[in-house]
Tab-separated table of C-alpha atoms and ligand atoms in Angstrom:
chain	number	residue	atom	x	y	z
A	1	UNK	CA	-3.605	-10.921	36.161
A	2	UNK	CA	-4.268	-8.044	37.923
A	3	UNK	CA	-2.604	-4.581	36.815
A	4	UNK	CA	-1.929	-3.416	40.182
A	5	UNK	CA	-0.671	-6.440	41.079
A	6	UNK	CA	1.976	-6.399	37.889
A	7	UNK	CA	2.978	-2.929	39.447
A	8	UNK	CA	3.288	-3.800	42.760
A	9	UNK	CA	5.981	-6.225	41.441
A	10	UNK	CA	7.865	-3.602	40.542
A	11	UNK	CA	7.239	-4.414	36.671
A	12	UNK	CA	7.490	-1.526	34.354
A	13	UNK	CA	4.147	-2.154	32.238
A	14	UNK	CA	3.908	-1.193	28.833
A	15	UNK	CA	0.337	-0.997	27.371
A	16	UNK	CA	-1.973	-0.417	24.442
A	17	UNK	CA	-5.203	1.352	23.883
A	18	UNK	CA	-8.012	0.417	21.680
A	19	UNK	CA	-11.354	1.341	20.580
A	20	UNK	CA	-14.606	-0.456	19.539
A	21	UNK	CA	-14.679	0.178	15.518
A	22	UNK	CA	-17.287	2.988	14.499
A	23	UNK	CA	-18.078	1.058	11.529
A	24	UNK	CA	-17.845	-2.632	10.036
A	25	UNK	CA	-15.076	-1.320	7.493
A	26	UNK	CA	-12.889	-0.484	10.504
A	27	UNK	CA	-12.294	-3.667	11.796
A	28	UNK	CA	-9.943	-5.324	9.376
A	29	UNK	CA	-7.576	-2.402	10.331
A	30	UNK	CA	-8.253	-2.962	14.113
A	31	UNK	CA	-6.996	-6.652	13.707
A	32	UNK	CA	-4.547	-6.418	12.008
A	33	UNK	CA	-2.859	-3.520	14.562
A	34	UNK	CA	-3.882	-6.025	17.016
A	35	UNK	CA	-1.887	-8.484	15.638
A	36	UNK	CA	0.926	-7.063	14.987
A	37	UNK	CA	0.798	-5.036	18.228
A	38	UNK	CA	0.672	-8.208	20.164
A	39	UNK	CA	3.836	-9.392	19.200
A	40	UNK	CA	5.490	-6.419	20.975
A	41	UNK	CA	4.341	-8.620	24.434
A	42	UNK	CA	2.398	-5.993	26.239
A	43	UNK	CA	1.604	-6.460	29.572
A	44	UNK	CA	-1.992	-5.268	28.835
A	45	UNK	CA	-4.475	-3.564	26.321
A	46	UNK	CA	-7.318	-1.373	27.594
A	47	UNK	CA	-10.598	-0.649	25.546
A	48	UNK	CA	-12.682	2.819	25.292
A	49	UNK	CA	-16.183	3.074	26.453
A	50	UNK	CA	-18.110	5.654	24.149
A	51	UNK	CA	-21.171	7.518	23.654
A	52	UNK	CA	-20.234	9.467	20.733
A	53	UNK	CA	-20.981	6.861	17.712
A	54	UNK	CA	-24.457	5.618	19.360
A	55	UNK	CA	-25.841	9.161	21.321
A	56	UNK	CA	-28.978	7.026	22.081
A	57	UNK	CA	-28.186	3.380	22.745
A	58	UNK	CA	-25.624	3.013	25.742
A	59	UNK	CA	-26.369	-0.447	26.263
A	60	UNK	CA	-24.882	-1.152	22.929
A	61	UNK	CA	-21.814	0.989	23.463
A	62	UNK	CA	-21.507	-1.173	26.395
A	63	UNK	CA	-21.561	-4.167	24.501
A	64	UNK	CA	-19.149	-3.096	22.136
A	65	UNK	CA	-16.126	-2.330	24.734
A	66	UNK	CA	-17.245	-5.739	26.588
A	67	UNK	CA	-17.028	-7.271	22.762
A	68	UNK	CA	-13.709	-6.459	21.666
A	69	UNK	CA	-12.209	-7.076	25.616
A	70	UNK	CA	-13.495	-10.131	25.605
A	71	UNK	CA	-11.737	-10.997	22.055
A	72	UNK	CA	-8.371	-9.695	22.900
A	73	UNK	CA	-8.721	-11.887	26.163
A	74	UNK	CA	-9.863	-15.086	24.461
A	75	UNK	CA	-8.722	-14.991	21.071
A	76	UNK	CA	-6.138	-13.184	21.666
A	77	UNK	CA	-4.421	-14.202	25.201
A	78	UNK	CA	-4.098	-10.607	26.082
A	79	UNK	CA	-4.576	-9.218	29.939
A	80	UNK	CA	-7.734	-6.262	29.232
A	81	UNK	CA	-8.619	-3.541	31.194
A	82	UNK	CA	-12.524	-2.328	30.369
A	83	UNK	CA	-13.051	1.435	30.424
A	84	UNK	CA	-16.400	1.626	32.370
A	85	UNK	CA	-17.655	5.281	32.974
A	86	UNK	CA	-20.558	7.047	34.498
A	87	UNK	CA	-21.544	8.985	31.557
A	88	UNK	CA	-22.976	5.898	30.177
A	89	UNK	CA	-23.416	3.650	33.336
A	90	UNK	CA	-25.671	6.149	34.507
A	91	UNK	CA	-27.206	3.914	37.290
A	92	UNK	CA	-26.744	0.869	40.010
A	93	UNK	CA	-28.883	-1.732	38.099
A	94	UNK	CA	-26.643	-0.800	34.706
A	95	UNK	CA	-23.403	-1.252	36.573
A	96	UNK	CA	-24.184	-4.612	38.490
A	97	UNK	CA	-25.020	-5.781	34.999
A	98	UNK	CA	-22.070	-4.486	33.755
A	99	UNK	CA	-19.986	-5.878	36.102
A	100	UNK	CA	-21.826	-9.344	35.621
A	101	UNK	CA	-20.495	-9.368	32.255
A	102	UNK	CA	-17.236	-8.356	33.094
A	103	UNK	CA	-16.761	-11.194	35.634
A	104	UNK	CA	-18.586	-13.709	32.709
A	105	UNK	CA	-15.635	-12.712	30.336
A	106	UNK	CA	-12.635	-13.419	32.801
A	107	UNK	CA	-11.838	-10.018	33.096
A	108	UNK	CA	-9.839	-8.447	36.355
A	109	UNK	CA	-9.045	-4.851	35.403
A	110	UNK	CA	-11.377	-2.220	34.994
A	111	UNK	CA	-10.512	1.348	33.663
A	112	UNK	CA	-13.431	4.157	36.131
A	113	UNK	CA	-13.638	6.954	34.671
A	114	UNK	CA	-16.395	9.548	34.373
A	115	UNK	CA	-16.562	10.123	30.904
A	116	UNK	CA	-16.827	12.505	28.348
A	117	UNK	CA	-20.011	14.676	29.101
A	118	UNK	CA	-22.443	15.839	26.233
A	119	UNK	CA	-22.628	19.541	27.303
A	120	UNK	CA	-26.477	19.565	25.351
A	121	UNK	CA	-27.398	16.388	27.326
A	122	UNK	CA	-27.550	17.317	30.768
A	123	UNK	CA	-28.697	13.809	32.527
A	124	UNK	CA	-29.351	12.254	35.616
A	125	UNK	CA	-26.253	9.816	36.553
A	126	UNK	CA	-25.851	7.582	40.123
A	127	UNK	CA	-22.116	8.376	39.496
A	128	UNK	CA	-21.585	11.871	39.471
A	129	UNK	CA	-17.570	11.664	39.373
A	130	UNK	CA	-15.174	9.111	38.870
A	131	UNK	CA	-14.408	8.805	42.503
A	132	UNK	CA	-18.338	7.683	42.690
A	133	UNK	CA	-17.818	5.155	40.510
A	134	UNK	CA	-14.182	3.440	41.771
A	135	UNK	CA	-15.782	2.135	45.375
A	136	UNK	CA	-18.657	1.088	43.394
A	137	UNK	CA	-16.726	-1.076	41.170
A	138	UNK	CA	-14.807	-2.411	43.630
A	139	UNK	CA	-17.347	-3.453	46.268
A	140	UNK	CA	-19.282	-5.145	42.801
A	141	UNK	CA	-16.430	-7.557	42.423
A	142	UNK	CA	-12.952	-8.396	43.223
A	143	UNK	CA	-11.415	-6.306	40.409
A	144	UNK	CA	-8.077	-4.024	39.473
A	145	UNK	CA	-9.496	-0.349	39.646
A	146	UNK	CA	-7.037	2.312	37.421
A	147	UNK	CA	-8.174	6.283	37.145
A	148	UNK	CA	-7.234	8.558	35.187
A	149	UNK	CA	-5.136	11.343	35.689
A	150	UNK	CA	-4.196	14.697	34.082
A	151	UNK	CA	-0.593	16.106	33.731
A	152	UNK	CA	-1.570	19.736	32.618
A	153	UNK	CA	-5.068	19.703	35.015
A	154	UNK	CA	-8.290	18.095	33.693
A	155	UNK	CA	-9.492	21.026	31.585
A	156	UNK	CA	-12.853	21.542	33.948
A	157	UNK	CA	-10.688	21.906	37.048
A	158	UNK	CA	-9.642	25.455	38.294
A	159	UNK	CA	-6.551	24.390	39.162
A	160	UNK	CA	-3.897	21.817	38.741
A	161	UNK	CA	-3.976	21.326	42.730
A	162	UNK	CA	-7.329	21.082	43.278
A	163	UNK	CA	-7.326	18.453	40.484
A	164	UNK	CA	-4.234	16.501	42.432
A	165	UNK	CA	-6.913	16.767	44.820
A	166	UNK	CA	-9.504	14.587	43.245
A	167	UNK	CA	-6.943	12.332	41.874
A	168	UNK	CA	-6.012	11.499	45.518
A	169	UNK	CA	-9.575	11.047	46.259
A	170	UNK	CA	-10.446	8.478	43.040
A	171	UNK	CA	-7.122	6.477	44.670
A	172	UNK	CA	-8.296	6.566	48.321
A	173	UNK	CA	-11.637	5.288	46.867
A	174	UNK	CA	-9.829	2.554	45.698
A	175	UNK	CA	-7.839	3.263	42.567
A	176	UNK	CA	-4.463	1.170	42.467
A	177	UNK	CA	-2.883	3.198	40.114
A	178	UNK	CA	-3.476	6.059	37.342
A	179	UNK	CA	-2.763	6.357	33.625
A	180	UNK	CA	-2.799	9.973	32.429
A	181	UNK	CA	-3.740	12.101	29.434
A	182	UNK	CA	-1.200	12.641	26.933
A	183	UNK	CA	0.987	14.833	27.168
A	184	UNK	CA	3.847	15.895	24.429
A	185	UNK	CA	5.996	17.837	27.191
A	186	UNK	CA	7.554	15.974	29.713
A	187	UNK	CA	8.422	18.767	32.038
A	188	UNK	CA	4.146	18.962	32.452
A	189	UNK	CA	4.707	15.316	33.637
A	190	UNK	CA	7.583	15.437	36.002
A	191	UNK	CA	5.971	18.817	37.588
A	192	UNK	CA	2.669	16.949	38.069
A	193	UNK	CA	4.286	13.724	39.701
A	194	UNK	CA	5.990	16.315	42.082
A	195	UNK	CA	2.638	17.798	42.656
A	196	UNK	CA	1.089	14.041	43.651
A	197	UNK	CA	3.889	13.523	45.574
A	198	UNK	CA	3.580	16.362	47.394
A	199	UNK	CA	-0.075	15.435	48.106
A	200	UNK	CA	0.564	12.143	49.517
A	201	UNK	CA	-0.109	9.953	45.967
A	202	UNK	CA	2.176	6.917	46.212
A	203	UNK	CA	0.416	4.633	43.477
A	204	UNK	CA	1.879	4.535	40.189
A	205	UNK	CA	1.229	6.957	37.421
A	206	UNK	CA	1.753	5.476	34.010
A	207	UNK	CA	2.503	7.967	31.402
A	208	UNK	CA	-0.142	8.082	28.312
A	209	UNK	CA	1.648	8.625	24.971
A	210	UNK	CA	0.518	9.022	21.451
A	211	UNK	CA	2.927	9.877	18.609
A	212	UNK	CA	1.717	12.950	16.878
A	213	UNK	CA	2.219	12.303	12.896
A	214	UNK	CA	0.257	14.776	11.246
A	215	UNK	CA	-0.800	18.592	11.394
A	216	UNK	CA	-4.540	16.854	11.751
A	217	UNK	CA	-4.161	14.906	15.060
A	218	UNK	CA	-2.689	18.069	16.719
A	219	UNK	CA	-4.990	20.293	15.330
A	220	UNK	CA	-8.227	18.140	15.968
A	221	UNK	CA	-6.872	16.291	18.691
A	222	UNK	CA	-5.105	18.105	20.703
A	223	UNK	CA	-6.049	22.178	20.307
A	224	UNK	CA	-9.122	22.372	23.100
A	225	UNK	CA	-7.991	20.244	25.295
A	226	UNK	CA	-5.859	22.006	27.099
A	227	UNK	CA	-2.938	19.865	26.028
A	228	UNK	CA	0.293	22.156	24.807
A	229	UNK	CA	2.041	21.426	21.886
A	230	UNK	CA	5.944	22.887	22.581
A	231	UNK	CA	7.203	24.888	19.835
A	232	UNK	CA	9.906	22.720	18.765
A	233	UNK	CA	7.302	19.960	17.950
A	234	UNK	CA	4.787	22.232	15.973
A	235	UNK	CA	7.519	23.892	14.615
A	236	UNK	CA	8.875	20.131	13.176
A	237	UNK	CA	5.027	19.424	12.065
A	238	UNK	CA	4.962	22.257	10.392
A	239	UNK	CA	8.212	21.808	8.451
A	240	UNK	CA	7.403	18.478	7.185
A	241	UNK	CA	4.013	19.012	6.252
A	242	UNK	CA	4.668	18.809	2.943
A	243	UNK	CA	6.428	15.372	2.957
A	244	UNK	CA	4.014	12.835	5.065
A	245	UNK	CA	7.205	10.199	5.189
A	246	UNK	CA	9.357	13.111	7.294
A	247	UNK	CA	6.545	14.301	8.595
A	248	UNK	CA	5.553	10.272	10.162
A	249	UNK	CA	9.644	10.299	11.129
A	250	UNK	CA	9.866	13.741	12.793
A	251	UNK	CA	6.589	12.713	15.005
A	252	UNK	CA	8.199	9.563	15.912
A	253	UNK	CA	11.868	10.816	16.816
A	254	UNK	CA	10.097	13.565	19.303
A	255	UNK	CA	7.663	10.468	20.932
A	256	UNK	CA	10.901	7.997	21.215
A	257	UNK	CA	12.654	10.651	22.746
A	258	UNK	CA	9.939	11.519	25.098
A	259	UNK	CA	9.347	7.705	25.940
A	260	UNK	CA	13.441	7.862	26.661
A	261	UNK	CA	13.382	10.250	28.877
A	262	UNK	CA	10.378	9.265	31.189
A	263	UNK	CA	11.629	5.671	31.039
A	264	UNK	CA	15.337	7.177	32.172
A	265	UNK	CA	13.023	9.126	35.195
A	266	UNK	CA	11.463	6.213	36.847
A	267	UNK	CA	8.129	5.651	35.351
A	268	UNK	CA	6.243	3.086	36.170
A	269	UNK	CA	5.211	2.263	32.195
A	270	UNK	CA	4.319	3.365	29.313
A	271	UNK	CA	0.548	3.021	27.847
A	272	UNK	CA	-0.041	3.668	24.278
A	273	UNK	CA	-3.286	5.460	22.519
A	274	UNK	CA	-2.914	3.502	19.221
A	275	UNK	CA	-5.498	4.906	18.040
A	276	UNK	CA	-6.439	1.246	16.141
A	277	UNK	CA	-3.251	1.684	14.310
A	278	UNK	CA	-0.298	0.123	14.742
A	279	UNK	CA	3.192	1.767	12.403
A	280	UNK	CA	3.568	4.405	14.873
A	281	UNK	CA	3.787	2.072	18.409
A	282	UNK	CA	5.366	-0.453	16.701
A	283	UNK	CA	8.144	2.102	15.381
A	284	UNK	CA	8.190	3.687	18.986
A	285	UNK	CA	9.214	0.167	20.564
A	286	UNK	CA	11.734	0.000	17.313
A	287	UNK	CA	13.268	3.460	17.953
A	288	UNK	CA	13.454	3.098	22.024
A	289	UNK	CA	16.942	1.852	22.003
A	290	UNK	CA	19.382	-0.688	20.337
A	291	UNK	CA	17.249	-3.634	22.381
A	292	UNK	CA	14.226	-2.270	21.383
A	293	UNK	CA	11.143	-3.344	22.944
A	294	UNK	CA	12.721	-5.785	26.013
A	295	UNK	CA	14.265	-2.048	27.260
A	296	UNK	CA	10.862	-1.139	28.208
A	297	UNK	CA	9.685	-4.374	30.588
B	1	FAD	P1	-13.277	12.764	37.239
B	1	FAD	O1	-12.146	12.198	37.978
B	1	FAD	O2	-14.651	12.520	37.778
B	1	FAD	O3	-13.016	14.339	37.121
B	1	FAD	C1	-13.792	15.153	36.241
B	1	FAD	C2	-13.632	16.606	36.659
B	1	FAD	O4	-14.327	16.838	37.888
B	1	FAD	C3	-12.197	17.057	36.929
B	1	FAD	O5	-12.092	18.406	36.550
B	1	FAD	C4	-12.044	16.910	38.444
B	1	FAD	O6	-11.058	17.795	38.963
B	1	FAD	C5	-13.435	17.274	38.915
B	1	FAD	N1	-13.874	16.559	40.125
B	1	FAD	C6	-13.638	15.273	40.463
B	1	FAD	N2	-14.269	14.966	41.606
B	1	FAD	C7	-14.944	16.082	41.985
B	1	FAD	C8	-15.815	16.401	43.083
B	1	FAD	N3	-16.103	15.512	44.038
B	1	FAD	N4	-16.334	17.673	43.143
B	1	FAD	C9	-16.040	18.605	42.194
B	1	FAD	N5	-15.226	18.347	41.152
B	1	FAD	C10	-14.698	17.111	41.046
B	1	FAD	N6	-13.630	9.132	28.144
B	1	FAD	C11	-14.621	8.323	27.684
B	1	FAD	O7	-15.759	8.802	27.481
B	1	FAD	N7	-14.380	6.989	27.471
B	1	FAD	C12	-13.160	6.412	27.705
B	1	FAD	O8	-12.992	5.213	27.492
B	1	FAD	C13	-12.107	7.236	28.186
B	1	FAD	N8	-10.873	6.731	28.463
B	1	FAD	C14	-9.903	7.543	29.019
B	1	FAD	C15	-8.673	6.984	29.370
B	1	FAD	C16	-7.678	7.773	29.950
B	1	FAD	C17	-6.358	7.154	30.336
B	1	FAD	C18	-7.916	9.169	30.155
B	1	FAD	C19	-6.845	10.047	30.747
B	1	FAD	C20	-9.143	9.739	29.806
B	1	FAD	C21	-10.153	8.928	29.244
B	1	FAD	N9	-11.405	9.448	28.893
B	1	FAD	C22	-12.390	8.634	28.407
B	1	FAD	C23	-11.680	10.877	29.052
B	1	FAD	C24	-12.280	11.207	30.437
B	1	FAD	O9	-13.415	10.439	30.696
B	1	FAD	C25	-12.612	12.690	30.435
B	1	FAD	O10	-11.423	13.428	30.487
B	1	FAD	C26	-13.606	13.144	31.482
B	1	FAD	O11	-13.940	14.497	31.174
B	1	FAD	C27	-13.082	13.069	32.913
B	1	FAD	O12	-13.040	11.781	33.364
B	1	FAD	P2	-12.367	11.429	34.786
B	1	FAD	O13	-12.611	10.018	35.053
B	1	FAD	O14	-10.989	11.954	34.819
B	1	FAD	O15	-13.303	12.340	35.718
């Protein structure tokens, strides 16, 4: 099933993210979130594409994200986006093999993004930006293209306009609908969807979410990145530090909320960086209401 084609129904799609586990000992963790996050119905999962594990082998990183889709699709029944990007499908030949694959597995939905660059690698690539690589995709097969977008402006871009800007060019190119960064203040989100708007982006933008639960995730996750962290919710990290039960709690409250209140504005879903866990989602979906999970669809 097609993503865009979910949305275009007017279906409010919520979704997980995965990655390919780093190391053999990761993956009884990564099944068993799997599992259990598969219960919750999600309309689909989407998998990472990587270079940072495996700096010199990008065929194998490819291999890993076409792995684990083509799991959750077969073993698992579950509708997979793949997260192809030009950093590591660095020319035609690699993509049309790619995309081979991709159409071998069954799979319709394909995440084109450019990719985290390696500032010390500076390398050749066909794609230079994502918008390079959406047409590409698309004219290599009949698949679902989704781009991603950035609530509080990609962190290269000199402005949050000019990055609307290249948004609406990755979803002329083709895009049928964006899933952004996360973000832990909705107001960012709201003022960016009035900023597409006002540049003429109609396709859905499907909030990214990720419960923060410790002072580590914000600190290594988030500080760089451009991404703010409102006072309130440091302020609540900080309190609970001490206690990592309260702590878990606090970080879950402030995401339920947040899921709430962009649910009660009209957006089109909700996609979840899991992170290969599962507590926090699953307690999200718990916390979203009396009727839980079913609210959401
Ligand atoms: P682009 O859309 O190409 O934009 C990159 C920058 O260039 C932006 O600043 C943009 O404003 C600017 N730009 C775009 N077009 C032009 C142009 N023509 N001329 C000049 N400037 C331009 N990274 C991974 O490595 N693997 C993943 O699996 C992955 N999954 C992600 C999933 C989601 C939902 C999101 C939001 C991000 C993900 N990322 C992933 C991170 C992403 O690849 C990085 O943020 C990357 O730096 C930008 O990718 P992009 O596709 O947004 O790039």
């Amino acid at each position: 099933m097609k993503i865009g084609s979910l949305l275009a129904s007017g279906r409010r799609t919520f979704s997980f993210e995965f990655y390919p586990p780093k190391k053999e000992e990761d993956i009884p963790a990564l099944k068993s979130a799997i599992a259990e996050l598969r219960g919750l119905g999600p309309d689909f999962v989407s998998i990472t594409l990587s270079q940072k594990y495996l700096p010199d082998w990008n065929f194998a990183s490819i291999s890993n994200t076409l792995a684990l889709s083509g799991v959750l699709k077969h073993e698992f029944s579950l509708e997979v986006m793949a997260h192809l990007t030009t950093s590591i499908i660095r020319d035609r030949r690699t993509l049309a093999e790619t995309l081979k694959l991709v159409k071998i597995l069954g799979l319709e939905n394909v995440l084109a993004l450019r990719g985290d660059l390696d500032p010390e690698r500076v390398e050749e690539r066909a794609f230079a930006y994502a918008s390079d690589l959406v047409p590409a995709v698309k004219s290599g097969g009949d698949f679902c293209v989704g781009v991603a977008a950035y609530p509080e402006k990609h962190p290269e871009a000199p402005s949050l306009a000019e990055d609307v800007r290249r948004l609406k060019q990755k979803l002329d190119a083709g895009g049928e609908f964006a899933i952004t960064q996360v973000f832990f203040d909705n107001s960012a989100f709201f003022r960016f969807r009035d900023a597409a708007a006002a540049a003429g982006i109609g396709a859905p933008v499907i909030p990214g979410l990720m419960p923060l639960t410790s002072l580590r995730q914000r600190d290594n996750f988030v500080s760089g990145q451009g991404i703010a962290v409102p006072p309130a919710l440091s302020a609540g990290l900080e309190k609970y530090a001490g206690d990592k039960e309260a702590l878990f709690s606090f970080g879950l409250d402030y995401a339920s909320a947040q899921a709430e209140e962009l649910l009660a504005a009209g957006a089109p879903g909700l996609h979840f960086y899991t992170f290969n866990r599962s507590r926090a989602t699953r307690e999200v979906f718990r916390r979203v209401g009396p009727s839980g999970v079913r609210r959401l669809v």
